[in-house]
One Martini backbone bead per residue (centre of mass of N, CA, C, O) as a GRO file, in nm:
protein
  188
    1MET     BB    1   3.306   1.332   0.250
    2THR     BB    2   3.014   1.330   0.103
    3GLU     BB    3   2.693   1.294   0.097
    4SER     BB    4   2.527   1.000  -0.011
    5ARG     BB    5   2.337   0.790  -0.159
    6VAL     BB    6   2.177   0.503  -0.063
    7VAL     BB    7   2.182   0.161  -0.216
    8PHE     BB    8   2.304   0.003   0.042
    9LYS     BB    9   2.190  -0.187   0.341
   10LYS     BB   10   2.347  -0.371   0.622
   11GLU     BB   11   2.290  -0.573   0.907
   12GLY     BB   12   2.483  -0.741   1.180
   13VAL     BB   13   2.572  -1.034   1.357
   14ALA     BB   14   2.796  -1.213   1.468
   15PRO     BB   15   2.883  -1.507   1.516
   16PRO     BB   16   2.908  -1.724   1.739
   17PRO     BB   17   3.009  -1.577   2.035
   18SER     BB   18   2.973  -1.318   1.917
   19LYS     BB   19   2.829  -0.959   1.953
   20ASP     BB   20   2.897  -0.811   1.716
   21PHE     BB   21   2.837  -0.518   1.521
   22TYR     BB   22   2.723  -0.457   1.177
   23GLN     BB   23   2.778  -0.223   0.891
   24LEU     BB   24   2.665  -0.189   0.549
   25THR     BB   25   2.752   0.062   0.299
   26VAL     BB   26   2.627   0.186  -0.018
   27GLN     BB   27   2.695   0.429  -0.241
   28ALA     BB   28   2.642   0.598  -0.533
   29ASP     BB   29   2.968   0.655  -0.545
   30ARG     BB   30   3.086   0.360  -0.446
   31HIS     BB   31   3.106   0.367  -0.148
   32VAL     BB   32   3.235   0.189   0.134
   33ILE     BB   33   3.082   0.117   0.455
   34TRP     BB   34   3.240   0.001   0.763
   35ARG     BB   35   3.083  -0.099   1.061
   36SER     BB   36   3.190  -0.140   1.414
   37TRP     BB   37   3.080  -0.314   1.719
   38SER     BB   38   3.216  -0.388   2.016
   39ILE     BB   39   3.104  -0.642   2.230
   40ASN     BB   40   3.124  -0.616   2.586
   41LEU     BB   41   3.043  -0.746   2.907
   42ARG     BB   42   3.243  -0.549   3.012
   43ILE     BB   43   3.239  -0.240   3.149
   44SER     BB   44   3.551  -0.152   3.137
   45ASP     BB   45   3.534  -0.252   2.813
   46SER     BB   46   3.500   0.015   2.614
   47ARG     BB   47   3.409   0.087   2.273
   48SER     BB   48   3.421   0.238   1.986
   49PRO     BB   49   3.318   0.278   1.695
   50ALA     BB   50   3.400   0.163   1.370
   51GLN     BB   51   3.527   0.322   1.060
   52SER     BB   52   3.525   0.240   0.705
   53ILE     BB   53   3.644   0.380   0.392
   54PHE     BB   54   3.580   0.283   0.048
   55SER     BB   55   3.655   0.243  -0.248
   56SER     BB   56   3.591   0.038  -0.502
   57GLU     BB   57   3.887  -0.046  -0.547
   58GLU     BB   58   3.960  -0.110  -0.254
   59PHE     BB   59   3.742  -0.322  -0.205
   60ILE     BB   60   3.827  -0.528  -0.427
   61GLU     BB   61   4.124  -0.566  -0.291
   62LYS     BB   62   3.990  -0.631   0.001
   63LYS     BB   63   3.978  -0.951   0.113
   64SER     BB   64   3.940  -0.935   0.423
   65LEU     BB   65   3.671  -0.781   0.412
   66GLN     BB   66   3.514  -0.985   0.241
   67THR     BB   67   3.534  -1.214   0.446
   68GLU     BB   68   3.387  -1.066   0.677
   69ILE     BB   69   3.119  -1.021   0.527
   70ALA     BB   70   3.058  -1.319   0.469
   71ARG     BB   71   3.055  -1.406   0.771
   72VAL     BB   72   2.830  -1.198   0.871
   73LEU     BB   73   2.624  -1.147   0.595
   74GLY     BB   74   2.715  -1.310   0.354
   75CYS     BB   75   2.760  -1.405   0.024
   76ASP     BB   76   2.525  -1.251  -0.106
   77THR     BB   77   2.610  -0.973  -0.009
   78LEU     BB   78   2.887  -0.964  -0.135
   79GLU     BB   79   2.792  -1.001  -0.428
   80GLN     BB   80   2.614  -0.749  -0.438
   81VAL     BB   81   2.838  -0.542  -0.378
   82LEU     BB   82   3.026  -0.617  -0.611
   83ASN     BB   83   2.815  -0.544  -0.831
   84ILE     BB   84   2.792  -0.243  -0.756
   85VAL     BB   85   3.120  -0.162  -0.758
   86SER     BB   86   3.166  -0.248  -1.024
   87PRO     BB   87   3.251  -0.100  -1.322
   88ALA     BB   88   3.024  -0.271  -1.501
   89SER     BB   89   2.798  -0.171  -1.339
   90SER     BB   90   2.446  -0.145  -1.302
   91TYR     BB   91   2.156  -0.053  -1.209
   92SER     BB   92   1.883  -0.219  -1.063
   93LEU     BB   93   1.588  -0.310  -0.936
   94GLU     BB   94   1.725  -0.448  -0.682
   95ASP     BB   95   1.860  -0.164  -0.578
   96LEU     BB   96   1.606  -0.074  -0.478
   97PRO     BB   97   1.394   0.019  -0.268
   98GLU     BB   98   1.119  -0.133  -0.138
   99ASP     BB   99   0.909   0.100  -0.179
  100VAL     BB  100   0.961   0.124  -0.486
  101ILE     BB  101   0.896  -0.165  -0.569
  102ARG     BB  102   0.607  -0.158  -0.461
  103LYS     BB  103   0.506   0.069  -0.651
  104ILE     BB  104   0.557  -0.087  -0.907
  105CYS     BB  105   0.374  -0.336  -0.840
  106LEU     BB  106   0.101  -0.168  -0.832
  107ASN     BB  107   0.130  -0.150  -1.171
  108LEU     BB  108   0.090  -0.453  -1.187
  109GLU     BB  109   0.024  -0.754  -1.269
  110PRO     BB  110   0.008  -1.046  -1.105
  111GLU     BB  111   0.179  -1.205  -1.313
  112SER     BB  112   0.420  -1.003  -1.308
  113ILE     BB  113   0.486  -1.034  -1.012
  114GLY     BB  114   0.554  -1.336  -1.030
  115ARG     BB  115   0.792  -1.299  -1.230
  116LEU     BB  116   0.958  -1.103  -1.058
  117ALA     BB  117   0.992  -1.304  -0.811
  118GLN     BB  118   1.185  -1.505  -0.992
  119THR     BB  119   1.465  -1.332  -1.008
  120SER     BB  120   1.483  -1.302  -0.678
  121LYS     BB  121   1.494  -1.302  -0.341
  122ARG     BB  122   1.431  -1.004  -0.290
  123LEU     BB  123   1.186  -0.976  -0.483
  124ARG     BB  124   1.022  -1.198  -0.353
  125ALA     BB  125   0.992  -1.068  -0.076
  126VAL     BB  126   0.843  -0.814  -0.183
  127CYS     BB  127   0.613  -0.958  -0.363
  128TYR     BB  128   0.509  -1.136  -0.084
  129THR     BB  129   0.382  -0.922   0.073
  130ASP     BB  130   0.109  -0.829   0.254
  131GLU     BB  131   0.112  -0.529   0.192
  132LEU     BB  132   0.082  -0.546  -0.115
  133TRP     BB  133  -0.177  -0.737  -0.127
  134SER     BB  134  -0.361  -0.551   0.032
  135ILE     BB  135  -0.361  -0.317  -0.167
  136LEU     BB  136  -0.458  -0.478  -0.413
  137PHE     BB  137  -0.725  -0.575  -0.293
  138LYS     BB  138  -0.842  -0.290  -0.226
  139LYS     BB  139  -0.818  -0.182  -0.517
  140SER     BB  140  -1.015  -0.413  -0.648
  141ASN     BB  141  -1.258  -0.412  -0.395
  142GLY     BB  142  -1.231  -0.188  -0.202
  143SER     BB  143  -1.386  -0.240   0.055
  144VAL     BB  144  -1.315  -0.396   0.378
  145GLU     BB  145  -1.406  -0.635   0.577
  146LYS     BB  146  -1.351  -0.792   0.873
  147ASP     BB  147  -1.368  -1.092   0.767
  148ILE     BB  148  -1.149  -1.052   0.555
  149GLU     BB  149  -0.921  -0.968   0.747
  150SER     BB  150  -0.928  -1.231   0.908
  151ALA     BB  151  -0.861  -1.416   0.670
  152ALA     BB  152  -0.588  -1.277   0.601
  153GLU     BB  153  -0.446  -1.355   0.870
  154VAL     BB  154  -0.451  -1.660   0.802
  155VAL     BB  155  -0.375  -1.678   0.467
  156GLY     BB  156  -0.336  -1.414   0.333
  157TRP     BB  157  -0.347  -1.175   0.084
  158ARG     BB  158  -0.255  -1.334  -0.162
  159THR     BB  159  -0.449  -1.572  -0.140
  160LEU     BB  160  -0.706  -1.400  -0.141
  161PHE     BB  161  -0.662  -1.264  -0.413
  162MET     BB  162  -0.637  -1.519  -0.589
  163SER     BB  163  -0.912  -1.648  -0.512
  164SER     BB  164  -1.092  -1.410  -0.603
  165THR     BB  165  -0.997  -1.405  -0.896
  166LEU     BB  166  -1.074  -1.697  -0.967
  167GLN     BB  167  -1.378  -1.674  -0.901
  168CYS     BB  168  -1.440  -1.449  -1.108
  169LYS     BB  169  -1.353  -1.605  -1.359
  170ARG     BB  170  -1.552  -1.838  -1.327
  171PHE     BB  171  -1.808  -1.668  -1.330
  172ASN     BB  172  -1.762  -1.543  -1.612
  173ASN     BB  173  -1.756  -1.816  -1.763
  174LYS     BB  174  -2.045  -1.906  -1.693
  175ILE     BB  175  -2.188  -1.668  -1.823
  176ASP     BB  176  -2.068  -1.704  -2.105
  177LYS     BB  177  -2.184  -1.995  -2.154
  178SER     BB  178  -2.496  -1.936  -2.097
  179SER     BB  179  -2.524  -1.642  -2.276
  180GLY     BB  180  -2.256  -1.534  -2.450
  181THR     BB  181  -2.214  -1.309  -2.230
  182LYS     BB  182  -2.075  -1.022  -2.053
  183PRO     BB  183  -2.196  -0.801  -1.828
  184TRP     BB  184  -1.920  -0.837  -1.666
  185VAL     BB  185  -1.578  -0.743  -1.564
  186LEU     BB  186  -1.368  -0.784  -1.301
  187PHE     BB  187  -1.155  -0.970  -1.454
  188SER     BB  188  -0.903  -1.011  -1.724
   0.00000   0.00000   0.00000
């Protein structure tokens, strides 16, 4: 089998008392790779990692493997993998790597990022990262002073971004009401 682009990858440790480590990878050609490392605390009993590769059809039929994935990595992970490998599926925004989703978010309005975050748990996690909101804050405000960075460590970059945006909108509304014009618009 040739190397194919990875569209999904997740690792996990089996529930206690086991300490076995597992890795699930789904490739663009819809092959599923299940790797397992049996961890034994006895030095004399060491085993090599095991790897199984399944086509999408084999994976869909292999109920015992699906049960194992649900037990180790969760039902959400199993559902996501089944959606990726099913014949009727097509790739969605959620299937993209986090750094690509973050780059897409950098080109969206804050309201659109909020709506995107409501579509799934994974997108919510990416859309609410401090890394994303730090970049957005710096992009909209230019240089950032140390006291702003300290405040962001306490309340988070998203909260800081939203509060600064709200304050600027209020300021623009006050100017608009008092003079009838807006000399500048920081945020529209």
